[in-house]
Coordinates of N, CA, C and O in Angstrom, one line a residue:
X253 N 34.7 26.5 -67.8 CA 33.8 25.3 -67.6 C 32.7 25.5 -68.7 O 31.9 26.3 -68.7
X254 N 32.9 24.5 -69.6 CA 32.1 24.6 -70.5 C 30.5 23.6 -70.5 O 30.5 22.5 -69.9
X255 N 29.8 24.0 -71.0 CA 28.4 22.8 -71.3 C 29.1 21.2 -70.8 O 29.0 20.4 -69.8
X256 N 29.8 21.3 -72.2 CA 30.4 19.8 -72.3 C 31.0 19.5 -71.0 O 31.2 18.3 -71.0
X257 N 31.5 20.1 -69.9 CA 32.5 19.5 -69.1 C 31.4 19.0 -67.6 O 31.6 18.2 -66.7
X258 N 30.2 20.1 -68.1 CA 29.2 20.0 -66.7 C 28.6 19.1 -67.1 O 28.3 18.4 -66.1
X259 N 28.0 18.5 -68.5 CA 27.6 17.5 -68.7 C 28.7 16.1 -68.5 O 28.1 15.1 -68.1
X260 N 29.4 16.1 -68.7 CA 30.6 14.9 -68.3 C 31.0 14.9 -67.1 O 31.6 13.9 -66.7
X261 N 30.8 16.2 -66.1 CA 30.8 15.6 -64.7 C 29.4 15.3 -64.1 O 29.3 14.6 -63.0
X262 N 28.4 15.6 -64.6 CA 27.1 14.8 -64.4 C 27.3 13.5 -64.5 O 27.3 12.9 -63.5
X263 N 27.4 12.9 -65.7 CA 27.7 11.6 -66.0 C 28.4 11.2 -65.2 O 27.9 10.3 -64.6
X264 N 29.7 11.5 -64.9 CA 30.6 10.5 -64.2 C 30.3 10.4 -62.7 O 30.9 9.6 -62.0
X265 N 29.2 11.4 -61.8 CA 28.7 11.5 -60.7 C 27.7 10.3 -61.0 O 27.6 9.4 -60.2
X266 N 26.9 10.4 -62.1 CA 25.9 9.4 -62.1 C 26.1 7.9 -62.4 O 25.4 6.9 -62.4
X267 N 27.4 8.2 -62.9 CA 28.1 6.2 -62.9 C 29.0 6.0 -61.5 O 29.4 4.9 -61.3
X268 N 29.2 6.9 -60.8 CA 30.3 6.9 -59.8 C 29.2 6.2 -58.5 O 29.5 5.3 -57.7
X269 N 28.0 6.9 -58.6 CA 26.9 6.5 -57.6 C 26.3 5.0 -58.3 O 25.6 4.2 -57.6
X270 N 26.5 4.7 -59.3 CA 26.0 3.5 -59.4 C 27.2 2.4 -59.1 O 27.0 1.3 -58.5
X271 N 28.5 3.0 -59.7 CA 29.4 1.7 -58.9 C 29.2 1.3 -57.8 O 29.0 0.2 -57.5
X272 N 29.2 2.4 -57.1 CA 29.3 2.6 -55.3 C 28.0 2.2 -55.2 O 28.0 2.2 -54.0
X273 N 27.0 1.9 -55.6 CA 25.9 1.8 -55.0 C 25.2 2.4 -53.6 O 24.7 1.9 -52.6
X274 N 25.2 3.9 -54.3 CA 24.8 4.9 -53.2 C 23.3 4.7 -53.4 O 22.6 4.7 -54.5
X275 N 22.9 4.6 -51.9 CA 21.5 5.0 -51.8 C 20.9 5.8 -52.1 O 21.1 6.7 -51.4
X276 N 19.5 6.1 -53.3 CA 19.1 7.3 -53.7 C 18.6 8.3 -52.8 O 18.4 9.5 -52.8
X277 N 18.1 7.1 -51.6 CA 17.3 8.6 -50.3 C 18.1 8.1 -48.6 O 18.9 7.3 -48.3
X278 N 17.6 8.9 -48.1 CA 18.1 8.9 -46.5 C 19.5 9.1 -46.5 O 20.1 9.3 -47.6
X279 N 20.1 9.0 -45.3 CA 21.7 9.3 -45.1 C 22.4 8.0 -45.7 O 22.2 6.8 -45.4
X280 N 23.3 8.5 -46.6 CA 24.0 7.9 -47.2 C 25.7 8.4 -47.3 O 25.8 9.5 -47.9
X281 N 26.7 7.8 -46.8 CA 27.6 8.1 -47.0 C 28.8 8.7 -48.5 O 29.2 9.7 -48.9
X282 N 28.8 7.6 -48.9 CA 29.1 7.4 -50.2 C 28.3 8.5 -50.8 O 29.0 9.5 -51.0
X283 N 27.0 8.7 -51.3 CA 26.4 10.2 -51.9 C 27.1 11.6 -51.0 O 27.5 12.7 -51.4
X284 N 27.0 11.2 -50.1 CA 27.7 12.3 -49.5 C 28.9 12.7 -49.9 O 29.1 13.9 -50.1
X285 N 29.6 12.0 -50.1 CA 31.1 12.0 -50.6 C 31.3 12.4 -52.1 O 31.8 13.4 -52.6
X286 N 30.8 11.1 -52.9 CA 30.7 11.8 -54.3 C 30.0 12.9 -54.8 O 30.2 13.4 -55.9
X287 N 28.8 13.4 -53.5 CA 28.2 14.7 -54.1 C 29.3 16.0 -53.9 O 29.3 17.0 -54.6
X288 N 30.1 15.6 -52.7 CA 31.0 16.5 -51.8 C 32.2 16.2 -53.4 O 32.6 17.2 -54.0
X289 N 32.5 15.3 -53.6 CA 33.9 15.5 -54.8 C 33.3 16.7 -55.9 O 34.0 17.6 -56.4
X290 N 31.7 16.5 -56.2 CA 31.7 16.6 -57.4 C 31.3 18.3 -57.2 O 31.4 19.0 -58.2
X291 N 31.0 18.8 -56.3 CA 31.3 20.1 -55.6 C 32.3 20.5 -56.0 O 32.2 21.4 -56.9
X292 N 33.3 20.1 -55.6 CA 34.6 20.1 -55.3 C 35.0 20.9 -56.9 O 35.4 22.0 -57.1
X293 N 34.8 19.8 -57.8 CA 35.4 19.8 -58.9 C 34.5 21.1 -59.3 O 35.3 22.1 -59.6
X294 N 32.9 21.4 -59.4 CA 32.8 22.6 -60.0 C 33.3 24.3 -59.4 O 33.4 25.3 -60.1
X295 N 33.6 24.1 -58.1 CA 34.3 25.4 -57.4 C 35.4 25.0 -58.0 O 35.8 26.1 -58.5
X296 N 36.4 24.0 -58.4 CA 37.4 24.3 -59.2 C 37.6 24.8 -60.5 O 38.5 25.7 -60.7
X297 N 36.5 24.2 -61.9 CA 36.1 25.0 -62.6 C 35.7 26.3 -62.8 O 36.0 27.0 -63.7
X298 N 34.6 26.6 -61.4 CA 34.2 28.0 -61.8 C 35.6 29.3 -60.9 O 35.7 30.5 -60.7
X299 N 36.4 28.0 -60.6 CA 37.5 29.2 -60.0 C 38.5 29.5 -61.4 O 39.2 30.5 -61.6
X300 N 38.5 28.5 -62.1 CA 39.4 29.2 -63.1 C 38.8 30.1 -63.9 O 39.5 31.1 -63.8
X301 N 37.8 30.3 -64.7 CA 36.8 31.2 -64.7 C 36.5 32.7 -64.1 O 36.2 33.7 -64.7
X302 N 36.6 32.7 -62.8 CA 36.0 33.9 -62.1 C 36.6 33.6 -60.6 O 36.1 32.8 -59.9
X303 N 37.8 34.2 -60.2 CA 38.6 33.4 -58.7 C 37.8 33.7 -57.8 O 37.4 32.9 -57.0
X304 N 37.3 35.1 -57.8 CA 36.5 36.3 -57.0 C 34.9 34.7 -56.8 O 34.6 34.2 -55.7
X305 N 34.5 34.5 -57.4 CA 33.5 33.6 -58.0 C 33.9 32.5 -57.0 O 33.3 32.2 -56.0
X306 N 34.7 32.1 -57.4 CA 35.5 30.8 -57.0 C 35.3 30.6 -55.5 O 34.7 29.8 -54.8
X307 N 36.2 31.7 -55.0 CA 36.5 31.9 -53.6 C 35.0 32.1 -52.7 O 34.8 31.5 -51.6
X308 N 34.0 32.9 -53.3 CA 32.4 32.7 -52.8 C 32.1 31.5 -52.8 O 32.0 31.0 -51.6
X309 N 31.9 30.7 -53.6 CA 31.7 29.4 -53.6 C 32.4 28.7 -52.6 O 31.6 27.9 -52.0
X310 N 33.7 28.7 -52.3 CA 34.2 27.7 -51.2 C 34.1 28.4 -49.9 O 34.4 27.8 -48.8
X311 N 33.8 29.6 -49.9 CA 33.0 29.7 -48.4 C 31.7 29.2 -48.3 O 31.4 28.5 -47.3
X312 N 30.9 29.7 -49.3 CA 29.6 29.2 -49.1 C 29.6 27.6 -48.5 O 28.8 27.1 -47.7
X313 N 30.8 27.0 -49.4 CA 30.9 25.3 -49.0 C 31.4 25.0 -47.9 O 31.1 23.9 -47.4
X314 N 32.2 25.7 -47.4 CA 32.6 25.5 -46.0 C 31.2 26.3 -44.7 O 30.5 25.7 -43.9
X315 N 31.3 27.0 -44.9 CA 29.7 27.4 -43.9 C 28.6 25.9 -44.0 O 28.4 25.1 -43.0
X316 N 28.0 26.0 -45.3 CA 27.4 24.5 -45.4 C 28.1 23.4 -44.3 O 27.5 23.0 -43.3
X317 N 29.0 23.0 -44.6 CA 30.1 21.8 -44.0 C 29.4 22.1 -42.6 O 28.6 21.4 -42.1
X318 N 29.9 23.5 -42.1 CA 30.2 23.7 -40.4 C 28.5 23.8 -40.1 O 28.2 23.7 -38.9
X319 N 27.4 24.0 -41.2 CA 26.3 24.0 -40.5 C 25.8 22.7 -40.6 O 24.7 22.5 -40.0
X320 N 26.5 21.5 -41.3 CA 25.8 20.3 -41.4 C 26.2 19.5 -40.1 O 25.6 18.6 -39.6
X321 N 27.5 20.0 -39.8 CA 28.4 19.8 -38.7 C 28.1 19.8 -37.3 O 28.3 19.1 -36.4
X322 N 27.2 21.1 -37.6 CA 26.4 21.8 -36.4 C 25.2 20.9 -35.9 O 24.7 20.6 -34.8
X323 N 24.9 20.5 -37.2 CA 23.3 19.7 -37.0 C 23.8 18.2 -36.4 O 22.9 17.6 -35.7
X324 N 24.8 17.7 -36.6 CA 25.1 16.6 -36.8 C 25.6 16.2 -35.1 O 25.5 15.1 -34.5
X325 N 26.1 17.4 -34.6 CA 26.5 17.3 -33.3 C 25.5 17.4 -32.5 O 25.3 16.6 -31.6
X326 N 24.6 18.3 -32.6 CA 22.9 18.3 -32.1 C 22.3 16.6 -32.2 O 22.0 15.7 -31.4
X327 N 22.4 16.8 -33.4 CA 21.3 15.3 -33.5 C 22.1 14.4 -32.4 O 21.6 13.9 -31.5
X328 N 23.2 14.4 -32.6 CA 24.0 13.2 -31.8 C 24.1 13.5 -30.1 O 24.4 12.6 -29.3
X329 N 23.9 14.6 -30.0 CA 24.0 15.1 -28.4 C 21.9 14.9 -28.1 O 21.5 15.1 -26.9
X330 N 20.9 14.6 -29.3 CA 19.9 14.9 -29.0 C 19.5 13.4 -28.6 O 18.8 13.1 -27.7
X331 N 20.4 12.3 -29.5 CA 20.1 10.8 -29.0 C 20.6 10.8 -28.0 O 19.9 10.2 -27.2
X332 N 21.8 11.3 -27.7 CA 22.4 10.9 -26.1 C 21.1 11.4 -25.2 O 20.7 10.5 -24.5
X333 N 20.7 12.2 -25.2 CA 19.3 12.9 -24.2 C 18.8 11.6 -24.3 O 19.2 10.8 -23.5
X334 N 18.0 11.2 -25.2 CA 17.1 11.0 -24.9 C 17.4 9.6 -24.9 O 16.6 8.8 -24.3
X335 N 18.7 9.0 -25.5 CA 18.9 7.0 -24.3 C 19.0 7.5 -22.7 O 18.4 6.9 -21.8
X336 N 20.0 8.7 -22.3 CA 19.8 8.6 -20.8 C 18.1 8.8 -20.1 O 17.7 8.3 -19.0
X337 N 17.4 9.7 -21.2 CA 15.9 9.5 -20.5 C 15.4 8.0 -20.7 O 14.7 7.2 -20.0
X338 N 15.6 8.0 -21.0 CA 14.6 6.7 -21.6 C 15.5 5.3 -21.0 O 15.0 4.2 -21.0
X339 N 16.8 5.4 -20.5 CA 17.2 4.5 -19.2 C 16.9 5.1 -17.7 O 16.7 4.4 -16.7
X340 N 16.8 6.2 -17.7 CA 16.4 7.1 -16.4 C 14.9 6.7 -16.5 O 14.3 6.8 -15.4
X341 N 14.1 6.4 -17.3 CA 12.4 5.8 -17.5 C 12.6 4.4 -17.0 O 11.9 3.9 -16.2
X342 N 13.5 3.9 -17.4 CA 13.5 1.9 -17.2 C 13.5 1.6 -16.0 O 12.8 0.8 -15.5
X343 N 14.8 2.6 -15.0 CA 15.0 2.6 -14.1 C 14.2 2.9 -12.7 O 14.2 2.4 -11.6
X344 N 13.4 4.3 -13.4 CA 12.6 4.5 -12.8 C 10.9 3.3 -12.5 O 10.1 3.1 -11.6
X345 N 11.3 2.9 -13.7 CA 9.9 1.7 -14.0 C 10.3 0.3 -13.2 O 9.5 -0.5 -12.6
X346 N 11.6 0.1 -13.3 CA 11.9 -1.1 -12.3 C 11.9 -0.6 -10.8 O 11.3 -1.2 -10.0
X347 N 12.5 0.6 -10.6 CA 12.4 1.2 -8.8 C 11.0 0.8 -8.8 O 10.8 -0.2 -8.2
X348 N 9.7 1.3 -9.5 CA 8.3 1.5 -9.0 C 7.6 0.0 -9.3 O 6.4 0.0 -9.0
X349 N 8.1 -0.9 -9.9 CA 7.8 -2.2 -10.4 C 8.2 -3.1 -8.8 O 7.4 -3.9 -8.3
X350 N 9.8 -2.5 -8.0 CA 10.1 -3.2 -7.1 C 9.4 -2.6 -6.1 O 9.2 -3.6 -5.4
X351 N 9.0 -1.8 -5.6 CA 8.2 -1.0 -4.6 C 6.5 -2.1 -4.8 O 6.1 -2.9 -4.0
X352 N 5.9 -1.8 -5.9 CA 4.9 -2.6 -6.1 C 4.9 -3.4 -5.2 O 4.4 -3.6 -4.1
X353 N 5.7 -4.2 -6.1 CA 6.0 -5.6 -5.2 C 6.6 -6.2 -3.4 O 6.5 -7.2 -2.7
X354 N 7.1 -4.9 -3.3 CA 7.3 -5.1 -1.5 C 5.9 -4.4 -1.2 O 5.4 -4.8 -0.2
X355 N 5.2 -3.4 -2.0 CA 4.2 -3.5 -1.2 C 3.3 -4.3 -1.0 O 2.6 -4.5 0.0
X356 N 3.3 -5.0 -2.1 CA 2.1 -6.1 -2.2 C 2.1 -7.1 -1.0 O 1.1 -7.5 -0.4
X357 N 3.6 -7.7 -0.8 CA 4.3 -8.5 0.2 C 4.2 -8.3 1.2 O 4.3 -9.2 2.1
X358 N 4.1 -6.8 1.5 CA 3.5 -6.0 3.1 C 2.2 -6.4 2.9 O 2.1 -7.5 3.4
X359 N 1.3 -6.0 2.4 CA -0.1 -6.1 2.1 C -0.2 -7.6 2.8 O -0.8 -7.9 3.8
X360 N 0.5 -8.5 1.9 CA -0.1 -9.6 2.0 C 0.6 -10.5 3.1 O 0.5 -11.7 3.3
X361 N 1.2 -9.6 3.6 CA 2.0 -9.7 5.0 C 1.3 -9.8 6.2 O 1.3 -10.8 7.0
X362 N 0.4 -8.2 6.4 CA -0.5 -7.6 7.2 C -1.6 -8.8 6.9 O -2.0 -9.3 7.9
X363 N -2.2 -9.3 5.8 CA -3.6 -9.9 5.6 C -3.5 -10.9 6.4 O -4.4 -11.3 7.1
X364 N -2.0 -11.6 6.5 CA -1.9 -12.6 6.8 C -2.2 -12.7 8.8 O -2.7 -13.6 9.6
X365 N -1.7 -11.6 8.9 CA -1.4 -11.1 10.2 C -2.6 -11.0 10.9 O -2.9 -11.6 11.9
X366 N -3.5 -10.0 10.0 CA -4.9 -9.8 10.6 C -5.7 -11.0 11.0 O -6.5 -11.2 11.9
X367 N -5.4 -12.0 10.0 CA -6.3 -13.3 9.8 C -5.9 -14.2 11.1 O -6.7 -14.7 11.8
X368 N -4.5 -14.4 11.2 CA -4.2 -15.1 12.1 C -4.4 -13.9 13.9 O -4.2 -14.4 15.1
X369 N -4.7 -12.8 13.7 CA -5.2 -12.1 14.9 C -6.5 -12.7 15.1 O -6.8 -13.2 16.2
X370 N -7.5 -12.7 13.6 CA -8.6 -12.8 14.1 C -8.9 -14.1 14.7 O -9.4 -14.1 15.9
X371 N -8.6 -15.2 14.2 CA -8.4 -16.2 15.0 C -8.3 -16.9 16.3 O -9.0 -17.7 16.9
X372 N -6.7 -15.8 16.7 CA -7.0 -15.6 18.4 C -7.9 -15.0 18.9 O -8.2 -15.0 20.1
X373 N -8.2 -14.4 18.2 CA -9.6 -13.5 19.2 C -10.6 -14.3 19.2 O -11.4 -14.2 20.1
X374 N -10.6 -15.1 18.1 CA -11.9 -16.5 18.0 C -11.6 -17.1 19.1 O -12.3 -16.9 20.1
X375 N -10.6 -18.0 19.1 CA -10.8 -18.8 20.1 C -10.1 -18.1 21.7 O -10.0 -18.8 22.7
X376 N -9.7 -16.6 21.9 CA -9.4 -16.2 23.3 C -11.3 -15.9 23.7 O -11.9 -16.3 24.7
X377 N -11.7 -15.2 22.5 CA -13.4 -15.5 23.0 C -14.1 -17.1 23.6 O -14.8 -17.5 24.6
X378 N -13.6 -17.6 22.8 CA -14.9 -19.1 22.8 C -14.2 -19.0 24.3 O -15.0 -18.5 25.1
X379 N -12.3 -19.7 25.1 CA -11.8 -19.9 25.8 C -12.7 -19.0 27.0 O -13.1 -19.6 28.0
X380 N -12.9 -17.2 26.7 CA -13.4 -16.9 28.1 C -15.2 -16.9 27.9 O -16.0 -16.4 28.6
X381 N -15.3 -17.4 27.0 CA -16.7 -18.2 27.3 C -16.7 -19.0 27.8 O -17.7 -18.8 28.6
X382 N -16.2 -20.1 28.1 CA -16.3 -21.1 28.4 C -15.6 -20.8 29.4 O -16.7 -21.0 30.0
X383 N -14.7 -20.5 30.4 CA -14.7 -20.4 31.6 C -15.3 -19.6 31.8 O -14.7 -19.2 32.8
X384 N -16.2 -18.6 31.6 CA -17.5 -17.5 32.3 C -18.6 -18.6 32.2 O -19.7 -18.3 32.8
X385 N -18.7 -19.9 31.6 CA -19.9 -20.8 31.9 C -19.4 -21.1 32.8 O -19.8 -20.6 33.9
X386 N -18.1 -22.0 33.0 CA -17.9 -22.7 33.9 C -18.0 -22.2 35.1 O -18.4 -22.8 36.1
X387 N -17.5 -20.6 35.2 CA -17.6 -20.1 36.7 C -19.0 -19.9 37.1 O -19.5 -19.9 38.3
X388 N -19.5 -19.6 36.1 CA -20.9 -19.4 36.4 C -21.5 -20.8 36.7 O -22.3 -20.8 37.6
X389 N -21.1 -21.9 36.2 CA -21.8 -23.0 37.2 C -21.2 -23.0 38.3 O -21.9 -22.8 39.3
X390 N -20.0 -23.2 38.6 CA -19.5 -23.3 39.6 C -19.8 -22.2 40.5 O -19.6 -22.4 41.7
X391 N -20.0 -21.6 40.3 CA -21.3 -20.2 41.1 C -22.2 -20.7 41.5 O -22.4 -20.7 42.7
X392 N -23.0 -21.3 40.6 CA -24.3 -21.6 40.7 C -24.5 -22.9 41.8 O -25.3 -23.0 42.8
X393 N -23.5 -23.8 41.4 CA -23.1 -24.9 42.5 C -22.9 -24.3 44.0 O -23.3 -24.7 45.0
X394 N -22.1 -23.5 43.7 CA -21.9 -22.7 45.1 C -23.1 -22.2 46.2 O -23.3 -22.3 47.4
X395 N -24.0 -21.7 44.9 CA -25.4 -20.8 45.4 C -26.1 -22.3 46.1 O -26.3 -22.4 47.3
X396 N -26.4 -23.1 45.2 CA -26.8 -24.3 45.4 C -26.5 -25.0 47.0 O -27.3 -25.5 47.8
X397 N -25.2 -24.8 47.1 CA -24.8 -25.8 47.8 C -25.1 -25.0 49.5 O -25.5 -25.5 50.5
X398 N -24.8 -23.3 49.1 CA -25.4 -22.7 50.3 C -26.6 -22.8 51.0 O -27.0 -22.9 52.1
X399 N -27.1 -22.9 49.7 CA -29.1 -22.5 49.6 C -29.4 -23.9 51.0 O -30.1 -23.9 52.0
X400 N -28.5 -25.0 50.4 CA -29.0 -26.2 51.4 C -28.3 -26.4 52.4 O -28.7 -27.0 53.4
X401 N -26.9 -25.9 52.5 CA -26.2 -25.9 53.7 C -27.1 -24.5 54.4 O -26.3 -24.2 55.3
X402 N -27.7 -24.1 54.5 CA -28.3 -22.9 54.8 C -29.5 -23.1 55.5 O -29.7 -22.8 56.7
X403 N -30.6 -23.9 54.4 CA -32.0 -24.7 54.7 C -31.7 -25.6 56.1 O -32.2 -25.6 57.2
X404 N -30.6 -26.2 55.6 CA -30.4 -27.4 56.4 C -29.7 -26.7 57.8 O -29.8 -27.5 58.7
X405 N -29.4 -26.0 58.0 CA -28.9 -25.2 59.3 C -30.5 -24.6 59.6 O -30.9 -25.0 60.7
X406 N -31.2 -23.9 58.9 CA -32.4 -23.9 59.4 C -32.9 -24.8 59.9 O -33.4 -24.8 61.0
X407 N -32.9 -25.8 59.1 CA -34.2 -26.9 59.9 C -33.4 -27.7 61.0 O -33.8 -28.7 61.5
X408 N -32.4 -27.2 61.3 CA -31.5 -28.0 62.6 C -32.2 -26.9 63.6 O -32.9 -27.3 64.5
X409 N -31.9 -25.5 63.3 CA -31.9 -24.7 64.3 C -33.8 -24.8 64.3 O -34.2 -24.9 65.4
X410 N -34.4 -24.8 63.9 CA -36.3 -25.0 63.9 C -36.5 -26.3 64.6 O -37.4 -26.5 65.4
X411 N -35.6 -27.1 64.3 CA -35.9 -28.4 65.8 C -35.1 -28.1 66.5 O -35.8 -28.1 67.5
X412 N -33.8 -27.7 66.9 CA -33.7 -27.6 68.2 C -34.3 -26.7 69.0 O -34.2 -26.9 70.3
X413 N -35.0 -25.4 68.2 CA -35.9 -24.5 69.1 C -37.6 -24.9 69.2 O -38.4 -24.3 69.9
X414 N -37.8 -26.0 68.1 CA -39.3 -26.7 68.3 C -38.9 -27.5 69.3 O -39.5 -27.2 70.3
X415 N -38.2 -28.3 69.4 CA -38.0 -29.5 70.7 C -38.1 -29.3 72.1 O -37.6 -28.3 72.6
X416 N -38.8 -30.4 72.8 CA -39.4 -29.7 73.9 C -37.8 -29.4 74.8 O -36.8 -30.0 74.3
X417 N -37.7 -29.1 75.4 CA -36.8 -28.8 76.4 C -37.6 -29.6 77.8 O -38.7 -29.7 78.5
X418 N -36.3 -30.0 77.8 CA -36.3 -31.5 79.2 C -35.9 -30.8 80.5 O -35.8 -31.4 81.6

């Protein structure tokens, strides 16, 4: 592998990525690929060259692979985590969103309840007010009516023991 051949596989990597229109940053497949060929091609070169050489190189490239492999399975087992949290969050937010709401419905259940208690107790009060007047007049009529059935038995019995006897 000469000068000339590393500069001509530069070039053809850097027209290969403009055909394809590989993206110059972030994950990109297509760079991945043509950077992965153009690998390829210099462990081939420097295998004819030095095999011993050669053969270092395509382990080093295969380790690389199984550690990008490694990360790739992580990252993708680290999204799975975190959509099940983050639906195990939604879920959790609608259970406590629906609880809110029956409680509030209790709440405003009980308010309702209290209000219409107090009520009866309004008018079971005014009701035994009004018959504790009424009995109480009718008591009082009572008192009344003794006081003179009473007088008036007195003054019957005051004349017939004032009256002369015949």
């Amino acid at each position: 592998a000469t000068r000339s051949d590393v500069v001509n596989l530069q070039d053809a990597l850097d027209k290969r990525l403009q055909e394809r229109q590989a993206r110059e940053t972030g994950i990109c497949p297509i760079r991945e690929e043509l950077y992965a060929q153009c690998f390829d091609e210099l462990i081939r070169q420097v295998t004819i060259i030095c095999a011993e050489r050669g053969l270092l190189l395509l382990r080093v490239r295969d380790e690389i692979r199984m550690t990008i492999s490694a990360y790739q399975s992580l990252y993708e087992s680290s999204i799975a985590f975190g959509m099940r949290k983050a639906l195990q969050a939604e879920q959790r937010r609608k259970m406590q969103d629906s609880r809110i709401n029956d409680l509030r419905n209790g709440n405003r259940d009980l308010q309702e309840e209290i209000e219409r208690l107090q009520q009866k107790i309004v008018q079971t009060e005014q009701k035994e007010a009004e018959r504790r007047e009424e009995d109480e007049k009718r008591h009082q009529e009572e008192v009344e009516f003794q006081r003179k059935t009473n007088q008036q038995l007195k003054d019957q019995l005051e004349q017939m023991l004032s009256a002369p006897k015949k």
